PDB file of C-alpha atoms in Angstrom:
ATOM      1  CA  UNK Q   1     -14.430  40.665  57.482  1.00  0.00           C
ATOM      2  CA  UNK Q   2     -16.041  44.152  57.418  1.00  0.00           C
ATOM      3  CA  UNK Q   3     -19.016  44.453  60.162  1.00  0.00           C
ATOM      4  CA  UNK Q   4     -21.346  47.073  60.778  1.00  0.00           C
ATOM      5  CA  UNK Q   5     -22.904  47.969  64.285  1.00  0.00           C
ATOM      6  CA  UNK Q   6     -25.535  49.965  64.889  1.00  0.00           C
ATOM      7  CA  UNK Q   7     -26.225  51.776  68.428  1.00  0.00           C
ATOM      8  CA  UNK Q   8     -29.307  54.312  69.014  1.00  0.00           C
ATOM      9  CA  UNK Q   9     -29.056  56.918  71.739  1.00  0.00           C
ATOM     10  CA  UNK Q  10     -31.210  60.038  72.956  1.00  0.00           C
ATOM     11  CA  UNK Q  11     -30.001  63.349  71.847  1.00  0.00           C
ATOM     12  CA  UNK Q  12     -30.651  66.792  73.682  1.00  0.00           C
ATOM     13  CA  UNK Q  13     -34.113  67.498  72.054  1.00  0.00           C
ATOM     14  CA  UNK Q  14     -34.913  64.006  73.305  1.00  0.00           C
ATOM     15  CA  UNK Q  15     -34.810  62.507  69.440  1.00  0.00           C
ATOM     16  CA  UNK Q  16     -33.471  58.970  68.463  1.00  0.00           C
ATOM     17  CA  UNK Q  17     -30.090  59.598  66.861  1.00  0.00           C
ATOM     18  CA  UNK Q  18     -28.649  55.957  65.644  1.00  0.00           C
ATOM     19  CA  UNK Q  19     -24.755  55.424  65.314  1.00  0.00           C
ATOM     20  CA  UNK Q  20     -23.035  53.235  63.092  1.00  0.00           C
ATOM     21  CA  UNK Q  21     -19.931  51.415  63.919  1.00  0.00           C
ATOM     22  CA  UNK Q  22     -17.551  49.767  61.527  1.00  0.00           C
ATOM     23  CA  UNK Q  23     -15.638  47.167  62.492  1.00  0.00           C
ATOM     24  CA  UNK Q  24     -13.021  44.280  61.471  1.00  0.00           C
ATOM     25  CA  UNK Q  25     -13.843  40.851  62.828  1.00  0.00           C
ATOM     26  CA  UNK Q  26     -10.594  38.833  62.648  1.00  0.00           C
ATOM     27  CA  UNK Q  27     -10.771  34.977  62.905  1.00  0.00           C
ATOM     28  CA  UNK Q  28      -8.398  31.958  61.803  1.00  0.00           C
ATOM     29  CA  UNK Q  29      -9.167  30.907  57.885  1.00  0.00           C
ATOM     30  CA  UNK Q  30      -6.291  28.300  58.296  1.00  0.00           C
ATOM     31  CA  UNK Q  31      -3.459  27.471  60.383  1.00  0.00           C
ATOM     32  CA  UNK Q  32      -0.792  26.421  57.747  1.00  0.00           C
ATOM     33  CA  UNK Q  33       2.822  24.617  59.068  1.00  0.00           C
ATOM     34  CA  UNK Q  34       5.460  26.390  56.804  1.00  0.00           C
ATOM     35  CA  UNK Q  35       8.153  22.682  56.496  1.00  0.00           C
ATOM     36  CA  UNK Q  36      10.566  24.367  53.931  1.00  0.00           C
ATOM     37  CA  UNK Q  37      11.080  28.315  52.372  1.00  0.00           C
ATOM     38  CA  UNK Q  38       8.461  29.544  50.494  1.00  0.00           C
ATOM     39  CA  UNK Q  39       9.098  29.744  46.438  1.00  0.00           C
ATOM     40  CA  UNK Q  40       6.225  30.729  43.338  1.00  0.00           C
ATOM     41  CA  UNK Q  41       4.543  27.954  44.387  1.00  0.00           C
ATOM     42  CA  UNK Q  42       3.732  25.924  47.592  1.00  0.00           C
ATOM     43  CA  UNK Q  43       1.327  23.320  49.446  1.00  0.00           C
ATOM     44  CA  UNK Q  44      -0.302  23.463  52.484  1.00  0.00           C
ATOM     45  CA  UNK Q  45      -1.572  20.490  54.055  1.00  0.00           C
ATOM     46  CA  UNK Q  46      -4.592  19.686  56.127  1.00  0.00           C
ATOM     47  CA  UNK Q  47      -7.563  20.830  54.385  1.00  0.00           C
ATOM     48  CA  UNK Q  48     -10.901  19.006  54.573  1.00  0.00           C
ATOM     49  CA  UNK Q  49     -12.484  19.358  51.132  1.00  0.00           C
ATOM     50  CA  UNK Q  50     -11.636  20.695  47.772  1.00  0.00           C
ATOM     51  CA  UNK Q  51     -13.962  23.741  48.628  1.00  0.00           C
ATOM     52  CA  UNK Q  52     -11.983  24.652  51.275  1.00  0.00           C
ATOM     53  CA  UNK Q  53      -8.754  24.715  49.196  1.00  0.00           C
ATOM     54  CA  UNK Q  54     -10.239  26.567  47.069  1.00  0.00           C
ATOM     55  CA  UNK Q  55     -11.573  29.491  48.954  1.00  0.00           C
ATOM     56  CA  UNK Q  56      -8.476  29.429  50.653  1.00  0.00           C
ATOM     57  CA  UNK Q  57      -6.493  29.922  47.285  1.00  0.00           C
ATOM     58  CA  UNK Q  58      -8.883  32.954  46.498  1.00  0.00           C
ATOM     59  CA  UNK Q  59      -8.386  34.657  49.975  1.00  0.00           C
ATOM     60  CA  UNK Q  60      -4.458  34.542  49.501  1.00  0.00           C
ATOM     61  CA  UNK Q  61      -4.692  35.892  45.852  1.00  0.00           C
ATOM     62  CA  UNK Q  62      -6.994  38.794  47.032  1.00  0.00           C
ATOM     63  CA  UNK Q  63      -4.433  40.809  49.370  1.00  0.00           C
ATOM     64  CA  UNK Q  64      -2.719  40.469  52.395  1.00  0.00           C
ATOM     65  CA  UNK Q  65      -4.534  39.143  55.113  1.00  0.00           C
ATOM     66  CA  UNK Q  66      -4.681  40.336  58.813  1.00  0.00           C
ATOM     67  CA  UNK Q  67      -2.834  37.482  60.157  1.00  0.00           C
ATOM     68  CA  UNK Q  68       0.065  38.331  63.012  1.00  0.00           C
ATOM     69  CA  UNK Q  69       3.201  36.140  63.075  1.00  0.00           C
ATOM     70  CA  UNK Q  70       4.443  34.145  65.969  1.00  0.00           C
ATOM     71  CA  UNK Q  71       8.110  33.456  66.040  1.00  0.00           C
ATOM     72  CA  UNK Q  72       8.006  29.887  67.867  1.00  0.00           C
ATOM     73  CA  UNK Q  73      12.112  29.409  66.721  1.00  0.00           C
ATOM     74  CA  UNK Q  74      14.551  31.693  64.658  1.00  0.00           C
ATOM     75  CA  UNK Q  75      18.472  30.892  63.453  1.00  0.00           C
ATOM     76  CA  UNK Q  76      20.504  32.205  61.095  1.00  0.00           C
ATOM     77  CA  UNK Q  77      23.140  30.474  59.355  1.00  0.00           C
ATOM     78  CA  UNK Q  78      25.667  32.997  57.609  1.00  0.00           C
ATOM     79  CA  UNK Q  79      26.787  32.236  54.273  1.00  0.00           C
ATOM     80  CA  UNK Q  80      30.365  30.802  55.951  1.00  0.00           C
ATOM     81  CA  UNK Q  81      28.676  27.965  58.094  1.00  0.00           C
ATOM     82  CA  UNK Q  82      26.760  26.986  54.941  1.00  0.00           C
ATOM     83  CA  UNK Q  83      30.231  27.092  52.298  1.00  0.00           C
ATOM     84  CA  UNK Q  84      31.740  25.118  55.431  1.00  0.00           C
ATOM     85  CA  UNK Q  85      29.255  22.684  55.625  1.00  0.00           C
ATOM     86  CA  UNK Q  86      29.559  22.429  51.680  1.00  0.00           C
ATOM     87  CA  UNK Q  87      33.033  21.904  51.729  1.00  0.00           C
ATOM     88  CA  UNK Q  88      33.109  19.258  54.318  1.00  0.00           C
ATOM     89  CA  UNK Q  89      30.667  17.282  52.251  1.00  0.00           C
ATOM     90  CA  UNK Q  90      32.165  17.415  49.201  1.00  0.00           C
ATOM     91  CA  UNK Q  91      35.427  16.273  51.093  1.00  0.00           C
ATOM     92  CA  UNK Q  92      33.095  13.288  52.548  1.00  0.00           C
ATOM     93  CA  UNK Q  93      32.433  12.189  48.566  1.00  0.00           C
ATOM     94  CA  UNK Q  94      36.435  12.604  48.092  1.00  0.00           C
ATOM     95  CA  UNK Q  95      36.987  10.430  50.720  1.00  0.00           C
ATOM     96  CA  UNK Q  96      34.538   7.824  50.022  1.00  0.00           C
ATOM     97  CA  UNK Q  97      35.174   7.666  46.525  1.00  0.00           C
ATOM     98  CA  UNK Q  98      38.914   7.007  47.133  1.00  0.00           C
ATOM     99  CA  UNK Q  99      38.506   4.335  49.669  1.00  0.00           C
ATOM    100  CA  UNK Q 100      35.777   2.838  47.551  1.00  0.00           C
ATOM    101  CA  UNK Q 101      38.470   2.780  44.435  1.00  0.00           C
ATOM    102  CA  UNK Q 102      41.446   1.463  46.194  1.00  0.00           C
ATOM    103  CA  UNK Q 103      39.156  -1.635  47.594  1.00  0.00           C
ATOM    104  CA  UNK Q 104      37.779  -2.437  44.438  1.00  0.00           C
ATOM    105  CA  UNK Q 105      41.412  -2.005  42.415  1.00  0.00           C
ATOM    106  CA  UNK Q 106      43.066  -4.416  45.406  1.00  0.00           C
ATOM    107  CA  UNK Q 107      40.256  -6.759  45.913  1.00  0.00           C
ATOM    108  CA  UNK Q 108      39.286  -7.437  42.300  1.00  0.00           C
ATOM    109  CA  UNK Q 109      42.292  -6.030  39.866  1.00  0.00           C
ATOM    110  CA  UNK Q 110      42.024  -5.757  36.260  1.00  0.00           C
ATOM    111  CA  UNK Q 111      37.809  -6.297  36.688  1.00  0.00           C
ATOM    112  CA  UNK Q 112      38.195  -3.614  39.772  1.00  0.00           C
ATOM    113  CA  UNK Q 113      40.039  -1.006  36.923  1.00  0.00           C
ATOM    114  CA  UNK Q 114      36.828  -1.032  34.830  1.00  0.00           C
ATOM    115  CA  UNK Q 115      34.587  -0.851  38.017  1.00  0.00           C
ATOM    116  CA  UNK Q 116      36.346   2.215  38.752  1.00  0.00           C
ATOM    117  CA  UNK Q 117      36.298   3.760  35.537  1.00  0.00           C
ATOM    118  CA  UNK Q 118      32.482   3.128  35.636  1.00  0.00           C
ATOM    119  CA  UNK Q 119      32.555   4.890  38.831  1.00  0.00           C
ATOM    120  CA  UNK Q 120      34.019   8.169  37.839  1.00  0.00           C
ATOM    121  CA  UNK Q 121      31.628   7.971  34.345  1.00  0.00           C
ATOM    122  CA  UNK Q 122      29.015   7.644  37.031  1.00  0.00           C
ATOM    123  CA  UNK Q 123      29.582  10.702  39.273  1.00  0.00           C
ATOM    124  CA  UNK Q 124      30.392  12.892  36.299  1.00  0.00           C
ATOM    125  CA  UNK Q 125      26.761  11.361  34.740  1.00  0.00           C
ATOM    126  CA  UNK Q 126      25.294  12.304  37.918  1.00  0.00           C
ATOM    127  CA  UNK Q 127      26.652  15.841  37.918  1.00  0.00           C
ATOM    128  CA  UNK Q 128      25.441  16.506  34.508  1.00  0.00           C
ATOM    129  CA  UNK Q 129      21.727  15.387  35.305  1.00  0.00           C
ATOM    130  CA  UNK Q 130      21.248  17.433  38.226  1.00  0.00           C
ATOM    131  CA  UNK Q 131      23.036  20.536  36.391  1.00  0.00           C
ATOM    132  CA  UNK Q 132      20.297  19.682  33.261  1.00  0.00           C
ATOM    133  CA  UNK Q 133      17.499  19.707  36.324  1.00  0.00           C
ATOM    134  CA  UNK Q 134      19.096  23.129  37.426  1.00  0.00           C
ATOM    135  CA  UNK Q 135      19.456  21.537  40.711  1.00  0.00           C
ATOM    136  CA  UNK Q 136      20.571  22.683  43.805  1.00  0.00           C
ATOM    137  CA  UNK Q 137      23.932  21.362  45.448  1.00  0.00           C
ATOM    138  CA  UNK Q 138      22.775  21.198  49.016  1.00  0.00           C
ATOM    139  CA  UNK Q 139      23.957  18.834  52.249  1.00  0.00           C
ATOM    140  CA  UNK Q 140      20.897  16.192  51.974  1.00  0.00           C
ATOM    141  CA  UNK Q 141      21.881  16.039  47.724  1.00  0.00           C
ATOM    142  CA  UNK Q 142      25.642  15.693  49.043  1.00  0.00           C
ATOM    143  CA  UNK Q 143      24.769  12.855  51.375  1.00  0.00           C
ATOM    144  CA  UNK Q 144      22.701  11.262  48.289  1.00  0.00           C
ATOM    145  CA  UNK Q 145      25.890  11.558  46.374  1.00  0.00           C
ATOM    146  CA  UNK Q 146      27.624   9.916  49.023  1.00  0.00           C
ATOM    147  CA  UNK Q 147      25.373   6.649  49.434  1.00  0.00           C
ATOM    148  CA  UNK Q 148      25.401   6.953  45.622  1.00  0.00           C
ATOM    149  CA  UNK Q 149      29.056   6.196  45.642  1.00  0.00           C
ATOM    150  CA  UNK Q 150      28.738   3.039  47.957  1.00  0.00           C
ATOM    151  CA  UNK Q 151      25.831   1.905  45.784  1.00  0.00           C
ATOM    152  CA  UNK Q 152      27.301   2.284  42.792  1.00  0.00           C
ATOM    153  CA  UNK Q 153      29.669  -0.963  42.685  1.00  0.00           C
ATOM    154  CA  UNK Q 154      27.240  -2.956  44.476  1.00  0.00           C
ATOM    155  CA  UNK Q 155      26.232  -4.370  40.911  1.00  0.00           C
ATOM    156  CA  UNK Q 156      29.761  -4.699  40.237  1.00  0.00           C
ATOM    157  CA  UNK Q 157      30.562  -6.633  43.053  1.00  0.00           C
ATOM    158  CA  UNK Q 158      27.196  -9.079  42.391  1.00  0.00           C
ATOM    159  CA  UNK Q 159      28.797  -9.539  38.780  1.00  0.00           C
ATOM    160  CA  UNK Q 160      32.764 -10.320  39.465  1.00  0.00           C
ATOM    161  CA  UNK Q 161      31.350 -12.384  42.699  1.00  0.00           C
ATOM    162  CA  UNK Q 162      29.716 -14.118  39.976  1.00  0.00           C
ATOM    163  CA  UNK Q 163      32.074 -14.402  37.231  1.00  0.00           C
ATOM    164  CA  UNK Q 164      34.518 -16.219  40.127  1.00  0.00           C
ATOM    165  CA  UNK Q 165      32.020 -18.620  40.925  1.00  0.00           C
ATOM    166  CA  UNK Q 166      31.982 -19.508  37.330  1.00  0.00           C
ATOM    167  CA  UNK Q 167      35.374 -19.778  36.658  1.00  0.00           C
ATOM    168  CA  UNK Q 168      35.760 -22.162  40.489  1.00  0.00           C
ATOM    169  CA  UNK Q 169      33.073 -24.188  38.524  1.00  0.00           C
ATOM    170  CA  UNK Q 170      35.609 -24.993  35.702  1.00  0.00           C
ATOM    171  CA  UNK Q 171      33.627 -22.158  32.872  1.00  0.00           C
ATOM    172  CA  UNK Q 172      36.274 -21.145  29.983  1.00  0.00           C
ATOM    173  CA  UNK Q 173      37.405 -17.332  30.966  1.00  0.00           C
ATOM    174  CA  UNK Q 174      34.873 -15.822  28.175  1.00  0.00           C
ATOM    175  CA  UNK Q 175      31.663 -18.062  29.417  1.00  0.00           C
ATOM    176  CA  UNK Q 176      32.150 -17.413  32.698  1.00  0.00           C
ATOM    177  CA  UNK Q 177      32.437 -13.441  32.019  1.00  0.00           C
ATOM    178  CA  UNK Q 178      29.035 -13.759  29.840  1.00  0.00           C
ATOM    179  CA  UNK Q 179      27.316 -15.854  32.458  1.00  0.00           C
ATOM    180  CA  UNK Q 180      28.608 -13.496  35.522  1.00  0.00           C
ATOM    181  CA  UNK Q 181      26.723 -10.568  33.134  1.00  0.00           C
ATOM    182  CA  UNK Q 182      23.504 -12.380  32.521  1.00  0.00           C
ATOM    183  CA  UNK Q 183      23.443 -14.410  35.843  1.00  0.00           C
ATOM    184  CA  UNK Q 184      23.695 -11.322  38.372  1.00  0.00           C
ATOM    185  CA  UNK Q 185      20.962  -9.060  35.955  1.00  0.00           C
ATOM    186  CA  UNK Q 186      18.093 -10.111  38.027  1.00  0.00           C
ATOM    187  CA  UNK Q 187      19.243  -9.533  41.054  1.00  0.00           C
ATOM    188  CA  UNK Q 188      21.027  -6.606  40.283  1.00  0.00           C
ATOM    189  CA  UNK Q 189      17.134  -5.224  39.082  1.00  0.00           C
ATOM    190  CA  UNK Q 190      15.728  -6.536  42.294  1.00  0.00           C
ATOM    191  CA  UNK Q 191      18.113  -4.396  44.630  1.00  0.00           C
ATOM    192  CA  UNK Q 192      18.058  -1.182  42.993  1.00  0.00           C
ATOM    193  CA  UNK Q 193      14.218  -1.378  42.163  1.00  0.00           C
ATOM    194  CA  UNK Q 194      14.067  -1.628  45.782  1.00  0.00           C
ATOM    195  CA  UNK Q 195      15.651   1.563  46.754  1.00  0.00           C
ATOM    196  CA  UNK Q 196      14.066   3.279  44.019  1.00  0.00           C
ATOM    197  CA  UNK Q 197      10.663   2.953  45.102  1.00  0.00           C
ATOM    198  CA  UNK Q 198      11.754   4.084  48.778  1.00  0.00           C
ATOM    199  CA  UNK Q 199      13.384   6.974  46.694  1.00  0.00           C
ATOM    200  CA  UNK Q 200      10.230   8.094  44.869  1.00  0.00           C
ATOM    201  CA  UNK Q 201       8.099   7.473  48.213  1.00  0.00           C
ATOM    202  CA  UNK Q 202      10.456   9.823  50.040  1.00  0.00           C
ATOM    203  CA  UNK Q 203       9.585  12.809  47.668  1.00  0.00           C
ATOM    204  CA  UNK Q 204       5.892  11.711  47.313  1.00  0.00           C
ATOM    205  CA  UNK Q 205       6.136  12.379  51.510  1.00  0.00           C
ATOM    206  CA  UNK Q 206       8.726  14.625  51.874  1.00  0.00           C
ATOM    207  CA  UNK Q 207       9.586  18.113  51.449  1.00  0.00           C
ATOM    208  CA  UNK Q 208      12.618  20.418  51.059  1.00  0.00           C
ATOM    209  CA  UNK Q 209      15.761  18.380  51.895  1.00  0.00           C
ATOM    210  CA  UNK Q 210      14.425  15.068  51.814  1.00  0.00           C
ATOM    211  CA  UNK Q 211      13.073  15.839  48.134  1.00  0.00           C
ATOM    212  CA  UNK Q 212      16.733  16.350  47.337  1.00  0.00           C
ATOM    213  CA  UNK Q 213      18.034  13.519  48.961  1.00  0.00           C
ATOM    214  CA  UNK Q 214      15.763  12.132  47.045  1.00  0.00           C
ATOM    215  CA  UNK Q 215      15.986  13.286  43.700  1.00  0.00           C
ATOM    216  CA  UNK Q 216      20.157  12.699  44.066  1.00  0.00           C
ATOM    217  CA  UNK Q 217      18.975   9.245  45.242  1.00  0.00           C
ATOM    218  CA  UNK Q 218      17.416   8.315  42.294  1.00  0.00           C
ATOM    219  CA  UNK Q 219      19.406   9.830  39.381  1.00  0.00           C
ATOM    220  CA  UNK Q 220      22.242   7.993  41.238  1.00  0.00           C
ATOM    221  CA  UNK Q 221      20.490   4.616  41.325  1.00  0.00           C
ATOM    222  CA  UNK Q 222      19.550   5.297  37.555  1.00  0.00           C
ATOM    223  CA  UNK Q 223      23.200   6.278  36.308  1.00  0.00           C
ATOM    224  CA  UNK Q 224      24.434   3.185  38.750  1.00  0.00           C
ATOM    225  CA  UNK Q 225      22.809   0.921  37.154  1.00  0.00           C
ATOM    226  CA  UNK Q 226      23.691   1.958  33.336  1.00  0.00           C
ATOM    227  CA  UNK Q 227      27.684   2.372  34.197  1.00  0.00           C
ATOM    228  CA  UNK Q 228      27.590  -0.840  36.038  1.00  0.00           C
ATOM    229  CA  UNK Q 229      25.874  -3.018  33.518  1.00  0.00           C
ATOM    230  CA  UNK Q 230      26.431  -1.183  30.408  1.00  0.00           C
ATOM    231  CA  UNK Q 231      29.896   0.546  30.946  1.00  0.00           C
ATOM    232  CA  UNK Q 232      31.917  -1.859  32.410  1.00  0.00           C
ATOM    233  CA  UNK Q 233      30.699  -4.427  29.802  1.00  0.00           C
ATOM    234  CA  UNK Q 234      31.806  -2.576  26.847  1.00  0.00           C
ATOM    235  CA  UNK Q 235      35.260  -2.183  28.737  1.00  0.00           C
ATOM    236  CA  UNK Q 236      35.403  -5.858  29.462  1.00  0.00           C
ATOM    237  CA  UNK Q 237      34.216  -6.730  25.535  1.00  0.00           C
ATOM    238  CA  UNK Q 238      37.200  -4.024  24.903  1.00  0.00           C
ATOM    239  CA  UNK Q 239      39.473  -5.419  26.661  1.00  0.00           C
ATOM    240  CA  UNK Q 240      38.818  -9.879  26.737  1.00  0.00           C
ATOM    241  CA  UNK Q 241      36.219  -9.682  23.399  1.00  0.00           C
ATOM    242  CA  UNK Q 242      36.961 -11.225  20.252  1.00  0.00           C
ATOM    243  CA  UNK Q 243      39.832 -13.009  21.689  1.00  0.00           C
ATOM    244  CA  UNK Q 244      41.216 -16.545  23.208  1.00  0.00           C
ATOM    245  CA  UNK Q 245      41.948 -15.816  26.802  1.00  0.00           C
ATOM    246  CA  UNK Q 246      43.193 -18.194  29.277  1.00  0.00           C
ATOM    247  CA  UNK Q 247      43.045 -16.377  32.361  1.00  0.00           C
ATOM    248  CA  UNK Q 248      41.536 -13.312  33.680  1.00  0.00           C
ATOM    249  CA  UNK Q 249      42.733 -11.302  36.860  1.00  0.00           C
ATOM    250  CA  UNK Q 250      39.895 -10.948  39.203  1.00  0.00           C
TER     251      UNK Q 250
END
């Protein structure tokens, strides 16, 4: 802000001369905690009234403001550490994923085959949303991708567990597959509606990584759900519909 002062003095005929003095007064508008790089858009946090945010907004679109920087921390990452870091995650997934498919294919068998399928339709489903969303690959999305491969045969596992418990009860091989299906629904709705609403509150409160975390988070609960119930259905009305079975490997 632009101030004027104004200082008289006594010249050599002994006259008032007055001298004006222009001068910047600095002060503080806002002190603003920069969480994640700044894009076209951001937020800043912290204001008292809509007023405020306002006039704010206004100052920042007028010019660049007098305000010095204060380096309280500084790193660099080069672009190796962060293709490393990449790498390692996507070898994390690899991993998972395997171990994930071997205990499903040993514990449950012919049931674990479609599970598995379902699993790979998943990841590739996943892939293609976040591409659509033009979203980034980073570590927090790999780690959602990660928990996204544990938590995607968690509704397979509630349905088999339940299609054995029918069959132990004495159910015919088809009745116990349809009751296993409609039986575990509700519960299946319960646990992912669960993480979902963490998932959403996580980007409602978060910003920069844990918004991808949680985006990743939620398109993976979303495509979870439709391979598990959906997909390995129409593999297990492929394989057992239509038809007189007397046993089924599970």
């Amino acid at each position: 802000e632009y101030k004027t002062n104004t200082e008289y003095s006594i010249d050599e005929n002994g006259e008032s001369v007055a001298t004006h003095t222009r001068y910047v007064e600095k002060k503080i508008i806002s002190l603003a905690s920069i969480r994640s790089a700044l894009g076209v858009s951001f937020r800043i946090t912290g204001l008292d009234s809509p007023r405020e945010a306002s006039e704010l907004a206004l100052l920042l679109r007028s010019g660049a403001l007098a305000a010095p920087m204060y380096f309280v921390e500084e790193r660099t990452i080069g672009p190796s550490l962060g293709a490393e870091n990449i790498a390692l995650g996507i070898k994390s997934v690899t991993i998972g994923m395997v171990l994930v498919l071997a205990f499903m294919f040993v514990y449950y068998r012919v049931f674990g085959i479609f599970a598995n399928m379902a699993l790979a339709v998943n990841l590739i489903v996943l892939v293609a949303v976040m591409s659509m969303l033009s979203a980034t690959l980073t570590l927090p999305g790999i780690a959602g991708i990660v928990l996204t491969v544990g938590m995607a045969v968690d509704a397979n596992v509630l349905i088999f567990s339940r299609i054995k418990e029918e069959l132990a009860n004495g159910l015919p091989p088809q009745s116990a597959i349809n009751a296993g299906y409609d039986r575990a629904f509700t519960s299946i709705i319960d646990a992912n509606l669960t993480t979902l609403i963490v998932a959403v509150i996580l980007y409602a409160i978060g910003s920069g990584p844990v918004q991808g975390f949680a985006v990743t988070l939620s398109i993976g609960i979303l495509t979870s759900m439709f391979t598990a119930i959906v997909g390995t259905r129409a593999l297990v009305n492929l394989v057992y519909g239509g038809r007189t079975i007397k046993k089924v490997w599970i």
